[in-house]
Coordinates of C-alpha atoms in Angstrom, one line a residue:
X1 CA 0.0 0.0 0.0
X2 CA 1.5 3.8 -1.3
X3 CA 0.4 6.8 0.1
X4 CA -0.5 9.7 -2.6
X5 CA -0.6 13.1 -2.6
X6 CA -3.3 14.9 -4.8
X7 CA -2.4 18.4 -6.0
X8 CA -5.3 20.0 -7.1
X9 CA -5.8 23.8 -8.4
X10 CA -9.2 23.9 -7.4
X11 CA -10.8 27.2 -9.9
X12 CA -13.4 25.2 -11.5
X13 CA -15.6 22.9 -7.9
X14 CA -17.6 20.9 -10.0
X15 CA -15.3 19.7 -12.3
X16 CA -12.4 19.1 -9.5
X17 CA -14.8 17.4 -7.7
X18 CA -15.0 15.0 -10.6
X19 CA -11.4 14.4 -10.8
X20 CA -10.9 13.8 -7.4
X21 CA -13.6 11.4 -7.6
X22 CA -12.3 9.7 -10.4
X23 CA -8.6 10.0 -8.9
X24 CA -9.8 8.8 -5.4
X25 CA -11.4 5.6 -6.5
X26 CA -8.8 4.6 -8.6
X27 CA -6.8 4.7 -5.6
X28 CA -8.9 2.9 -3.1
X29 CA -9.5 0.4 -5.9
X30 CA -6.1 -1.0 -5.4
X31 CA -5.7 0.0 -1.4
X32 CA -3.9 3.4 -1.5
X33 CA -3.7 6.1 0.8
X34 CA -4.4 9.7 -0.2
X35 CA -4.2 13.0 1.1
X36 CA -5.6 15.8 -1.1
X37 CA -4.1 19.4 -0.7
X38 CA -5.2 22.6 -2.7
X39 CA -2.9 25.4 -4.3
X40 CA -4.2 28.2 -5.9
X41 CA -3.7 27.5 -9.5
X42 CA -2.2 24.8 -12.2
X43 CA 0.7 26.3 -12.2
X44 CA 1.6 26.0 -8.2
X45 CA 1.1 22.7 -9.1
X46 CA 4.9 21.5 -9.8
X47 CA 5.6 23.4 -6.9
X48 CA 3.7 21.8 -4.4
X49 CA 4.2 18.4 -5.4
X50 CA 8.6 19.2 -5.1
X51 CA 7.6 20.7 -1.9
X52 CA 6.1 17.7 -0.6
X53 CA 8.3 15.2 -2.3
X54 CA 11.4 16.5 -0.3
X55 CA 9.3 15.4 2.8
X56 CA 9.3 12.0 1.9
X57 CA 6.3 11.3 3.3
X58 CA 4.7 10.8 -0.2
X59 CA 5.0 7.4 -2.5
X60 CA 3.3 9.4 -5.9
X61 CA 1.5 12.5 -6.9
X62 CA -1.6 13.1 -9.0
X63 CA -2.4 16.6 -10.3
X64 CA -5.6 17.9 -10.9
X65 CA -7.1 21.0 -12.4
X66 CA -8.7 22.6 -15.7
X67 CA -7.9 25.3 -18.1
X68 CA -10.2 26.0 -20.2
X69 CA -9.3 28.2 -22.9
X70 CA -9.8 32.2 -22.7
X71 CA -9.4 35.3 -24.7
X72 CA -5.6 35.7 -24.3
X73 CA -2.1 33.8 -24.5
X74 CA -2.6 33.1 -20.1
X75 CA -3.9 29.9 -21.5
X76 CA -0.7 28.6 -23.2
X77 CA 1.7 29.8 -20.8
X78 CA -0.6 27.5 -17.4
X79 CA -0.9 24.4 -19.6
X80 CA 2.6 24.2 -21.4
X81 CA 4.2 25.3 -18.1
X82 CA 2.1 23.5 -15.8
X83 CA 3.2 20.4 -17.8
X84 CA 6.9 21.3 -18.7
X85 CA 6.8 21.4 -14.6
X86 CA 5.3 17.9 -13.9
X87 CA 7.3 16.6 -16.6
X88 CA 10.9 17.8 -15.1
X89 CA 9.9 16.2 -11.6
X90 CA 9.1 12.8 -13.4
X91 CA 12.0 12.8 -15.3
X92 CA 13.5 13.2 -11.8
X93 CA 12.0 10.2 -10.9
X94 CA 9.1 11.5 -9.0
X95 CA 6.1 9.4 -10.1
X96 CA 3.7 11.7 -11.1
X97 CA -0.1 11.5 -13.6
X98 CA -1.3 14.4 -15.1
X99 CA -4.9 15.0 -14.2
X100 CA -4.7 18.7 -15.2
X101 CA -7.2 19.0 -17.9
X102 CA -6.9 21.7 -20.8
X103 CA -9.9 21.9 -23.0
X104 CA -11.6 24.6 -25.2
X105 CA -14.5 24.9 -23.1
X106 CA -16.3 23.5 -20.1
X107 CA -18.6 20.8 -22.4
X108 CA -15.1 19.1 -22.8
X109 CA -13.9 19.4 -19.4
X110 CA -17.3 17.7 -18.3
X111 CA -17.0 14.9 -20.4
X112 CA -12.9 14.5 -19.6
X113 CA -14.0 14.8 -15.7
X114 CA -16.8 13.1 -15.3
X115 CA -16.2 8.9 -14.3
X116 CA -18.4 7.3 -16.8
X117 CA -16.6 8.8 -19.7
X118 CA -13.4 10.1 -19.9
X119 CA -12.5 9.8 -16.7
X120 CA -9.4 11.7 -16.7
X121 CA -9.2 11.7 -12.9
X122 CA -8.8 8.1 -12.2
X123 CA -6.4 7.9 -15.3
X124 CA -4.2 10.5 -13.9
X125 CA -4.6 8.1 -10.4
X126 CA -3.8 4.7 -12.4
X127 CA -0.5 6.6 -14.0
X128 CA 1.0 7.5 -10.7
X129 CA 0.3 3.8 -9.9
X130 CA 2.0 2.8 -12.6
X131 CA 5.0 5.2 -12.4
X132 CA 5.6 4.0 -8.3
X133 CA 5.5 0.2 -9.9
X134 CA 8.1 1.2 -12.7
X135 CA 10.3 2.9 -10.5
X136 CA 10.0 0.3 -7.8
X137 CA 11.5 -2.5 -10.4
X138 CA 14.2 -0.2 -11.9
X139 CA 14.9 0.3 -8.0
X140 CA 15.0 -3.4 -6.6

């Protein structure tokens, strides 16, 4: 049994609480632990999850939140940096999904969020999963 930390930039309630719910049952589905903290935005998201892995107290992270596309460049700059950012950690070795949704428009975020369809929340769960199992082998 791991213990995850979910990062969530909570803008958007209903759709976070769809991820979470999607990312939490992933997790209890295979007997994880979970904590869920809150940052302001997507792109304190990196932040927080190197914050907390120095702690050790963490065995993965799963990110959560959703852009949805505006009227100016603000969009680009969260999701590719928000991403660039989880990327560096994993490719430190932190095992990391990607729950952070950017869409066009809330019609798509509900469909990625919500658990009978997309379910982009308890994808971004089974990916963390599967990163701690990956790095556990190349470990032993």
């Amino acid at each position: 049994m791991a213990k995850f930390l979910i990062v969530e930039a909570r803008f958007y309630d209903h759709l976070n609480d769809l991820l979470i719910e999607g990312a939490v049952a992933a997790l209890e589905d295979e007997g994880h632990k979970y904590e869920v903290v809150t940052v302001p935005g997507a792109l304190e998201i990196p932040g927080a999850v190197a914050l907390a892995a120095e702690t050790g107290r963490y065995d993965g992270f799963i990110a959560i939140g959703v852009v949805i596309r505006g009227e100016t460049y603000h969009f680009e700059v969260v999701s590719n940096e928000s991403a660039r950012g989880l990327m560096a950690l994993s490719m430190d070795g932190i095992p990391i999904g990607n729950g952070i949704l950017t869409v066009e428009n809330e019609a798509q975020a509900l469909t990625r969020a919500r658990r009978d369809e997309k379910d982009k929340g308890g994808e971004a769960a089974k990916a963390a999963i599967a990163m701690l199992a990956l790095r556990e082998r190349f470990s032993a």
